[in-house]
PDB file of C-alpha atoms in Angstrom:
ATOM      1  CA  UNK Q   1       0.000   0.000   0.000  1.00 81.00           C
ATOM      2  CA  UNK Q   2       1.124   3.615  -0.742  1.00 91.00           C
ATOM      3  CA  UNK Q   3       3.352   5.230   2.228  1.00 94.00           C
ATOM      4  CA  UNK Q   4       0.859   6.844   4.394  1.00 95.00           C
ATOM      5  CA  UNK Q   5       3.382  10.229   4.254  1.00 96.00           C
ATOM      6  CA  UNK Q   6       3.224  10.326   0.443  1.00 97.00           C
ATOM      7  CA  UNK Q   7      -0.208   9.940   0.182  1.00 97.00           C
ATOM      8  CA  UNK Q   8      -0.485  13.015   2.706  1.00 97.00           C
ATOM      9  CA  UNK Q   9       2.208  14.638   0.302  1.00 97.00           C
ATOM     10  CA  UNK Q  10       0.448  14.288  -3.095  1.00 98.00           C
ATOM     11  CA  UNK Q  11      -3.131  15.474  -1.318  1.00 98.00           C
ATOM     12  CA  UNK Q  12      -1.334  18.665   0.341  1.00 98.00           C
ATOM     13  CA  UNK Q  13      -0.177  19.270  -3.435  1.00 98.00           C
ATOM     14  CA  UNK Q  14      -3.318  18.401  -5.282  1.00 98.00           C
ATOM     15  CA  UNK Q  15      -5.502  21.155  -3.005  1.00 97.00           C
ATOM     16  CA  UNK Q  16      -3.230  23.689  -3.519  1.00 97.00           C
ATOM     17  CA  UNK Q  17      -3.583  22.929  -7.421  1.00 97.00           C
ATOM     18  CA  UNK Q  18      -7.229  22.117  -8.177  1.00 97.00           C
ATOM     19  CA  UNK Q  19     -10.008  21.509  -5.826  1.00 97.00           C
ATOM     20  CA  UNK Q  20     -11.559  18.455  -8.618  1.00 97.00           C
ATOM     21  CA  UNK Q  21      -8.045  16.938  -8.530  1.00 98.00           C
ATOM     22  CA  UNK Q  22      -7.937  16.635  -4.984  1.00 98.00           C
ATOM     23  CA  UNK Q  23     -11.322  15.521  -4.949  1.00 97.00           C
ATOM     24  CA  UNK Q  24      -9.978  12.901  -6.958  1.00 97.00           C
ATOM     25  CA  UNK Q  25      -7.504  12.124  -5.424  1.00 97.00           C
ATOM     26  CA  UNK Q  26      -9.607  11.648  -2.001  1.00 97.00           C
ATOM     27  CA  UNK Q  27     -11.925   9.516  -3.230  1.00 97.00           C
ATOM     28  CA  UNK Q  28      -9.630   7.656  -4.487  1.00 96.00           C
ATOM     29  CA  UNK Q  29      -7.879   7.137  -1.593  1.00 96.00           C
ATOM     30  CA  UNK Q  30      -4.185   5.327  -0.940  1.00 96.00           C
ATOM     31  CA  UNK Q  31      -3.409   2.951  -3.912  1.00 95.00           C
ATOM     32  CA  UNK Q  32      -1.581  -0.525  -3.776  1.00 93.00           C
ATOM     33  CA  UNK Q  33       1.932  -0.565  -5.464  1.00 93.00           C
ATOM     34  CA  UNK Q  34       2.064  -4.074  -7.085  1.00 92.00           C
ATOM     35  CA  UNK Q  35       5.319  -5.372  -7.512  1.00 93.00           C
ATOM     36  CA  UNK Q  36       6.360  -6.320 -11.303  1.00 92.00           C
ATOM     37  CA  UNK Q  37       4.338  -8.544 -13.312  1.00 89.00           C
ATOM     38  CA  UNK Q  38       7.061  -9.374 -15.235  1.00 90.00           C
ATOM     39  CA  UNK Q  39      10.826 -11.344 -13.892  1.00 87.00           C
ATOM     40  CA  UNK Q  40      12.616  -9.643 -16.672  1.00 92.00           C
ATOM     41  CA  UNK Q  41      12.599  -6.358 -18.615  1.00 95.00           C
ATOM     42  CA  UNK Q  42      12.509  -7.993 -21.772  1.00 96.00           C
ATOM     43  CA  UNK Q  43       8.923  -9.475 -20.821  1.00 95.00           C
ATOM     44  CA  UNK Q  44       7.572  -6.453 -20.138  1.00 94.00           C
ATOM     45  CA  UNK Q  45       8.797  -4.794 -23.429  1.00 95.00           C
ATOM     46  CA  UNK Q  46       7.729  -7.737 -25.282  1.00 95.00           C
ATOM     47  CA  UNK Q  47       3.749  -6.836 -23.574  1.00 93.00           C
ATOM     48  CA  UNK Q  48       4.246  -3.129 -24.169  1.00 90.00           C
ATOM     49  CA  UNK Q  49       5.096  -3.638 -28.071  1.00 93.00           C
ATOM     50  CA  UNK Q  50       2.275  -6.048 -28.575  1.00 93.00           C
ATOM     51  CA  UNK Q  51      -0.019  -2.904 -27.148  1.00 89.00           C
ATOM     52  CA  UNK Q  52       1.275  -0.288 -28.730  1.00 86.00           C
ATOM     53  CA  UNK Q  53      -1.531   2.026 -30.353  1.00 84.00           C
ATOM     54  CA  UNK Q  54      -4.127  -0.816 -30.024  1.00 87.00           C
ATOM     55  CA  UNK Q  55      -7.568  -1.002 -27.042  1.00 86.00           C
ATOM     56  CA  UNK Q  56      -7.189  -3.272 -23.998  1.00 85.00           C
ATOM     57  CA  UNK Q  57      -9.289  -5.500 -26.078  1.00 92.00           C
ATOM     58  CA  UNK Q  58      -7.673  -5.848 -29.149  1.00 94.00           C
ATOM     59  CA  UNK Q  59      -4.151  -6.002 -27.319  1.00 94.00           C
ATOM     60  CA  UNK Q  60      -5.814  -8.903 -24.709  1.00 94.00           C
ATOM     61  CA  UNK Q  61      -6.770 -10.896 -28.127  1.00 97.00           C
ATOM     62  CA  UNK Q  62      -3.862 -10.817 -29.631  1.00 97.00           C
ATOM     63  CA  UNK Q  63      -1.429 -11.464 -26.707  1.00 97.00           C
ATOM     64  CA  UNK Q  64      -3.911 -14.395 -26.385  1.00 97.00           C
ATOM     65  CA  UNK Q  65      -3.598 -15.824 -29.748  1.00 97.00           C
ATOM     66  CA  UNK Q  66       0.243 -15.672 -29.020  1.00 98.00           C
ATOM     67  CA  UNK Q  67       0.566 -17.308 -26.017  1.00 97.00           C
ATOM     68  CA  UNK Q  68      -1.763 -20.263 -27.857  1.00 97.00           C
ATOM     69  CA  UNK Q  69       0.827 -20.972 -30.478  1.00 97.00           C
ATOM     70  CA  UNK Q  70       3.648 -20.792 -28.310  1.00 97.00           C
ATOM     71  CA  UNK Q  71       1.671 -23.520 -26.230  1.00 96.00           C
ATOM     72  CA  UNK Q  72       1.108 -25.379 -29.617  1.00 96.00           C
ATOM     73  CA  UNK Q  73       4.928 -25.531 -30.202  1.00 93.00           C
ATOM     74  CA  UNK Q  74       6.037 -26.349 -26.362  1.00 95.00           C
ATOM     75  CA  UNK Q  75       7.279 -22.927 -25.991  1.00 95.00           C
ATOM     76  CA  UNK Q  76       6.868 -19.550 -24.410  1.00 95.00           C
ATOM     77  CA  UNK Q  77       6.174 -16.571 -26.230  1.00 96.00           C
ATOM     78  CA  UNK Q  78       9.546 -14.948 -26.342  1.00 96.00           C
ATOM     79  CA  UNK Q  79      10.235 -18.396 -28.179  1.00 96.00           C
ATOM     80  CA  UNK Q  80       8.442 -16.928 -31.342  1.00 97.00           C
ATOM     81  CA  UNK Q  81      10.348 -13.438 -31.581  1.00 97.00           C
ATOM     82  CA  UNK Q  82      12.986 -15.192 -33.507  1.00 95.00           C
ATOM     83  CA  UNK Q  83      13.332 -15.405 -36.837  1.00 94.00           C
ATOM     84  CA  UNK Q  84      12.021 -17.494 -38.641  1.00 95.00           C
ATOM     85  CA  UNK Q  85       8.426 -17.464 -36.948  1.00 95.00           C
ATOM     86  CA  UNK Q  86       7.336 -14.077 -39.026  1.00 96.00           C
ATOM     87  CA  UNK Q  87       4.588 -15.866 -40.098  1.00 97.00           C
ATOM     88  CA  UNK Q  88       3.305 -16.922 -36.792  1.00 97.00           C
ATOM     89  CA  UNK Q  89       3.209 -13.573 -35.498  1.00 97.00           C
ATOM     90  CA  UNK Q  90       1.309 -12.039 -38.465  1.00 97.00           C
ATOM     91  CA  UNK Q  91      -1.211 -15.121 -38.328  1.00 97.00           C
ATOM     92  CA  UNK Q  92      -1.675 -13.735 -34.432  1.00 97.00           C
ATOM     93  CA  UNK Q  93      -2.452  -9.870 -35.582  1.00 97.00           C
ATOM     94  CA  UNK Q  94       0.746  -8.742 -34.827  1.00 97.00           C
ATOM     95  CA  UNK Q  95       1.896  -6.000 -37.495  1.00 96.00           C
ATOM     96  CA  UNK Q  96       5.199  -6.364 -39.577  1.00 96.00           C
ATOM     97  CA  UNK Q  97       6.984  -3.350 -37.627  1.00 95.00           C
ATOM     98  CA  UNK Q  98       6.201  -4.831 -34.215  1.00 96.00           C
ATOM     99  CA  UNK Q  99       7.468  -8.360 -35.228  1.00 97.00           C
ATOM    100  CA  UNK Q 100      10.944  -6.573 -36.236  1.00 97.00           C
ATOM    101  CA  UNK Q 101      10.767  -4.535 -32.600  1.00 97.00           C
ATOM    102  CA  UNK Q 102       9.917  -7.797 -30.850  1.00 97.00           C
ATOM    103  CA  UNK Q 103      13.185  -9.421 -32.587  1.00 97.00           C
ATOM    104  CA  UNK Q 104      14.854  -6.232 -31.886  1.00 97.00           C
ATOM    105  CA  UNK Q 105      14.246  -6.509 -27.831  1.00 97.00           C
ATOM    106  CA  UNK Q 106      15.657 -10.222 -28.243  1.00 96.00           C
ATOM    107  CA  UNK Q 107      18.743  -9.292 -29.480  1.00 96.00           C
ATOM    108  CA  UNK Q 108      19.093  -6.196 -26.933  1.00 97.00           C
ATOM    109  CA  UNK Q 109      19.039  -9.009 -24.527  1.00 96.00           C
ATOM    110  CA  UNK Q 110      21.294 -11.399 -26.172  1.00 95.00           C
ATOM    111  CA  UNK Q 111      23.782  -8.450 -25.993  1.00 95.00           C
ATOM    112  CA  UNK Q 112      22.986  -8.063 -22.462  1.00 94.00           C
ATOM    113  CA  UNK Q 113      21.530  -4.278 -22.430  1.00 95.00           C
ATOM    114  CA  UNK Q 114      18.958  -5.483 -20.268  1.00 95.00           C
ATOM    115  CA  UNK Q 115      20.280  -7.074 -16.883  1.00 92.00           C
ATOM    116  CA  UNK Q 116      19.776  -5.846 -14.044  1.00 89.00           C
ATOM    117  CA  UNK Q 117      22.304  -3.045 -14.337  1.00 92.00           C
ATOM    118  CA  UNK Q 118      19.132  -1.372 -16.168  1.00 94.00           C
ATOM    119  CA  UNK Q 119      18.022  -1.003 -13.023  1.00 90.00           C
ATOM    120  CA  UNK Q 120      20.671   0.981 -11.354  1.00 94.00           C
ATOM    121  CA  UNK Q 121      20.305   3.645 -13.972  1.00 96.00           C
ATOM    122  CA  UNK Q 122      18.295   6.842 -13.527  1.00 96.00           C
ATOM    123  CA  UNK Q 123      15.173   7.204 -15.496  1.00 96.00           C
ATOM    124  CA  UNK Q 124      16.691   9.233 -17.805  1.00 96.00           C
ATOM    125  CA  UNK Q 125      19.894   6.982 -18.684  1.00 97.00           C
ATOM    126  CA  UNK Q 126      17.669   3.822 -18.460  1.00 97.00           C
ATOM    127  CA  UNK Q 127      15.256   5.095 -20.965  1.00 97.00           C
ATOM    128  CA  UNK Q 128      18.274   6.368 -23.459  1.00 97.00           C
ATOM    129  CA  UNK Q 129      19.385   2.304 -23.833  1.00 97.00           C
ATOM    130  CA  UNK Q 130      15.767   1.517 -24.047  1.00 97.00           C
ATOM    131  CA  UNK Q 131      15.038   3.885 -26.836  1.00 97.00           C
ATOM    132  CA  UNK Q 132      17.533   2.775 -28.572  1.00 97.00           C
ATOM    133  CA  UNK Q 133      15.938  -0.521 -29.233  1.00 97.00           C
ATOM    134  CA  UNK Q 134      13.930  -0.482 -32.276  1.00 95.00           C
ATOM    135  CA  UNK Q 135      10.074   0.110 -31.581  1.00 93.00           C
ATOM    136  CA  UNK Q 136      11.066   1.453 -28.086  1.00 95.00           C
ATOM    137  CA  UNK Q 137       9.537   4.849 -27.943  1.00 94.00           C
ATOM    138  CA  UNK Q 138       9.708   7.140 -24.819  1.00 95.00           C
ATOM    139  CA  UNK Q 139       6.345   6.353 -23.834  1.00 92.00           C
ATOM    140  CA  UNK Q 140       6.944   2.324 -23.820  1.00 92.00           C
ATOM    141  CA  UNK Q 141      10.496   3.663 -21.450  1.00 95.00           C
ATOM    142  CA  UNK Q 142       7.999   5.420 -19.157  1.00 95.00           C
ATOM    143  CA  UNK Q 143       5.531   2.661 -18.809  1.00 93.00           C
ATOM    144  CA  UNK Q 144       8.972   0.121 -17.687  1.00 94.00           C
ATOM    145  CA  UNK Q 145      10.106   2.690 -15.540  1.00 95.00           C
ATOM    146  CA  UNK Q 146       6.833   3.236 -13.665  1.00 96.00           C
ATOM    147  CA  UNK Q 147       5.524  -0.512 -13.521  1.00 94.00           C
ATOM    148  CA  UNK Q 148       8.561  -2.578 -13.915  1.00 94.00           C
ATOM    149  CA  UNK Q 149      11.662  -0.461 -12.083  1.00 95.00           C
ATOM    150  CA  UNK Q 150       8.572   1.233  -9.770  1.00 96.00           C
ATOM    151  CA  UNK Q 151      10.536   4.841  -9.890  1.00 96.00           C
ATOM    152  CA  UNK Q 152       8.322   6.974  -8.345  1.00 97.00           C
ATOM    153  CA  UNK Q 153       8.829  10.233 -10.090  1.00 98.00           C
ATOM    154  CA  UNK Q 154       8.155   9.949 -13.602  1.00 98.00           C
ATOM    155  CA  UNK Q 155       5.613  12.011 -15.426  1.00 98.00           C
ATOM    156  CA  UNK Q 156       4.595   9.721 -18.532  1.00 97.00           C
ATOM    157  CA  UNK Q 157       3.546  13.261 -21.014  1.00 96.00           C
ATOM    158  CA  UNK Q 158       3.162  11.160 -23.925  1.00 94.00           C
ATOM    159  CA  UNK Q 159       0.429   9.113 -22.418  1.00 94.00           C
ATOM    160  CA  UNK Q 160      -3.073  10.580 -23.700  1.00 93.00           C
ATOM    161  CA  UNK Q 161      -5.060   9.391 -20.853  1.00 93.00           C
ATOM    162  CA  UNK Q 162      -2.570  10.757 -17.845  1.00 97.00           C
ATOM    163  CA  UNK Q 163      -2.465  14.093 -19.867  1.00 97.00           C
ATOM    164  CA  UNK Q 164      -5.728  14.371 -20.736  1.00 97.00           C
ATOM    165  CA  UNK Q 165      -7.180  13.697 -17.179  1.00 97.00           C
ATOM    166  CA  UNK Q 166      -4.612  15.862 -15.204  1.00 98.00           C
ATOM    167  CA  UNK Q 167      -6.240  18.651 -17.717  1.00 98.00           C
ATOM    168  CA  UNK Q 168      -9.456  18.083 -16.805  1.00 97.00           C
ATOM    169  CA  UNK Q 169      -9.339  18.112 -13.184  1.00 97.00           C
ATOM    170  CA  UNK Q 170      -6.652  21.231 -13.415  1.00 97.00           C
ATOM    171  CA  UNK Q 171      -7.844  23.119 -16.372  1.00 97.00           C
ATOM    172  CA  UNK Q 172      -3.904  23.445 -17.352  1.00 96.00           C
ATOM    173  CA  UNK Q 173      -2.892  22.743 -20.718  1.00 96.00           C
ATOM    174  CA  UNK Q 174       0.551  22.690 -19.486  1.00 96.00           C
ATOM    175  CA  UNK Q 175       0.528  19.387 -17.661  1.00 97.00           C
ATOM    176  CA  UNK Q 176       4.194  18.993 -17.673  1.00 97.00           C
ATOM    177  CA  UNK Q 177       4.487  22.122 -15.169  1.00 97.00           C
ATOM    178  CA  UNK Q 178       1.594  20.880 -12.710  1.00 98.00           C
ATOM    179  CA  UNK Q 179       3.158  17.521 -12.651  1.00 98.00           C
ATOM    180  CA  UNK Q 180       6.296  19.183 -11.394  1.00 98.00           C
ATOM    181  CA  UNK Q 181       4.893  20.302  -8.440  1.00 97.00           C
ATOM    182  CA  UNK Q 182       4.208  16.441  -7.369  1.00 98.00           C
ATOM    183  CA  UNK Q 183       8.036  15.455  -7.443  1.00 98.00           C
ATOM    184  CA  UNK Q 184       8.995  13.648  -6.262  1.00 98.00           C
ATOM    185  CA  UNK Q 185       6.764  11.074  -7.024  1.00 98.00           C
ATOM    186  CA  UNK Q 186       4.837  12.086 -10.249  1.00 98.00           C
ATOM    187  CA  UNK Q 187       4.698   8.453 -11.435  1.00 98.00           C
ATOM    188  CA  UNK Q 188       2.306   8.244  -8.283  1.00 98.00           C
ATOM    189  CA  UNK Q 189       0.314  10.936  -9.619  1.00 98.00           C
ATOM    190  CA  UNK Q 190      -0.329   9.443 -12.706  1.00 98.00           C
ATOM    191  CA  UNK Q 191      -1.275   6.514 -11.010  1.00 97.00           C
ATOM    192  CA  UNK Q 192      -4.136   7.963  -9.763  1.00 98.00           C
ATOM    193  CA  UNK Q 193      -5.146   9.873 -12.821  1.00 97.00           C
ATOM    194  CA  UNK Q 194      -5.307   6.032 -14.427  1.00 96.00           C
ATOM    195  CA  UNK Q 195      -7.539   5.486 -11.789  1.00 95.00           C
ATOM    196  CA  UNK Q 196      -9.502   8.059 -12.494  1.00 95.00           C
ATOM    197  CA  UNK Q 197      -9.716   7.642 -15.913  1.00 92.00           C
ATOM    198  CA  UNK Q 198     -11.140   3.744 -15.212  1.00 88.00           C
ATOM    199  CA  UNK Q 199     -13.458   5.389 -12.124  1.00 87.00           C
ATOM    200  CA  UNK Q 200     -14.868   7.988 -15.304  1.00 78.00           C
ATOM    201  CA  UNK Q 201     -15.369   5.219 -17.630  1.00 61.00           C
ATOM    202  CA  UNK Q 202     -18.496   3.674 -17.330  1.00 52.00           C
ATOM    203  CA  UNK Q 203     -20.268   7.310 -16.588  1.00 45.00           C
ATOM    204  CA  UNK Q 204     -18.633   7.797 -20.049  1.00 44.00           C
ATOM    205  CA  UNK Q 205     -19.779   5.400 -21.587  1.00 44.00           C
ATOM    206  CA  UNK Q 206     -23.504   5.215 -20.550  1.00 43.00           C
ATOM    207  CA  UNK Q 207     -23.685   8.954 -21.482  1.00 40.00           C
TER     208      UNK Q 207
END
């Protein structure tokens, strides 16, 4: 569960910025950090590719569908992001490009870019070697920090749903700058503007 002292921070913060997002915050009330899903890095790249640009639903189905023919052929998935199994991949939805970034995060760990050195890096350094992987954007480096590393001060500003919720509680176009005021532990913050986002969603959705 979240420290009882940084939950206490991020409210302090959140009523001096906008009375919704502390309201939101509040209702909310102290999140669980989970630990990793994932053992390795690679896994959780692997996941992240596969959802790149596509719903929860669509992503769900086709991780799915891969995990079936790995099963078929005794394996795991990171068994098919070799080549040779091209085919494989496209018969489970997965696009061309991806396939190439899924081979691509094989052979960053073949060469041993992601051990757990990774994890001794700073968010910025870490997310330089994983950016450097093809298909690695900064947005897929923001989502490892925050979920697999569990850095507490990241502020993911390419993600459209953290963005667009901090604006709506705020009224701030310039989410970058309120996030700033919640370091150090902005990758908390968006937490709970996920959570808020999923709270929103079936209101949404029957309107």
């Amino acid at each position: 569960m979240l420290d009882p002292e940084v939950y206490r921070r991020l409210l302090t913060e959140a009523e001096a910025t906008s009375a919704p997002l502390h309201a939101a915050i509040a209702r909310i009330g102290p999140v669980a950090i989970e630990p990793p899903v994932y053992a390795g890095v690679a896994e959780r790249l692997f996941v992240e590719i596969v959802n790149q640009q596509l719903s929860t639903k669509a992503a769900f189905a086709i991780w799915s569908r891969i995990e079936a023919a790995a099963q078929a052929q005794g394996g795991a998935p990171r068994d098919l992001f070799v080549p040779g199994t091209e085919a494989v991949l496209r018969g489970c939805g997965v696009s061309a490009n991806k396939v190439r970034a899924l081979h691509a995060v094989r052979e960053a760990e073949a060469r041993g870019l992601l051990g757990a050195d990774l994890g001794l890096l700073p968010h910025g350094a870490r997310a330089a070697v994983l950016c450097g992987i093809r298909g690695v954007g900064p947005w897929t480096a923001d989502m490892v920090g925050i979920f697999h590393f569990l850095d507490p001060d990241i502020w993911p500003a390419g993600d459209v749903a953290a963005v667009g919720v901090l604006r709506r509680l705020t009224g701030r176009d310039d989410t970058t700058a309120v996030a700033a005021r919640f370091a150090p532990y902005r990758s908390i913050l968006a937490r709970y503007l996920w959570r808020a986002r999923d709270a929103a969603a079936p209101a949404i959705e029957a309107a």
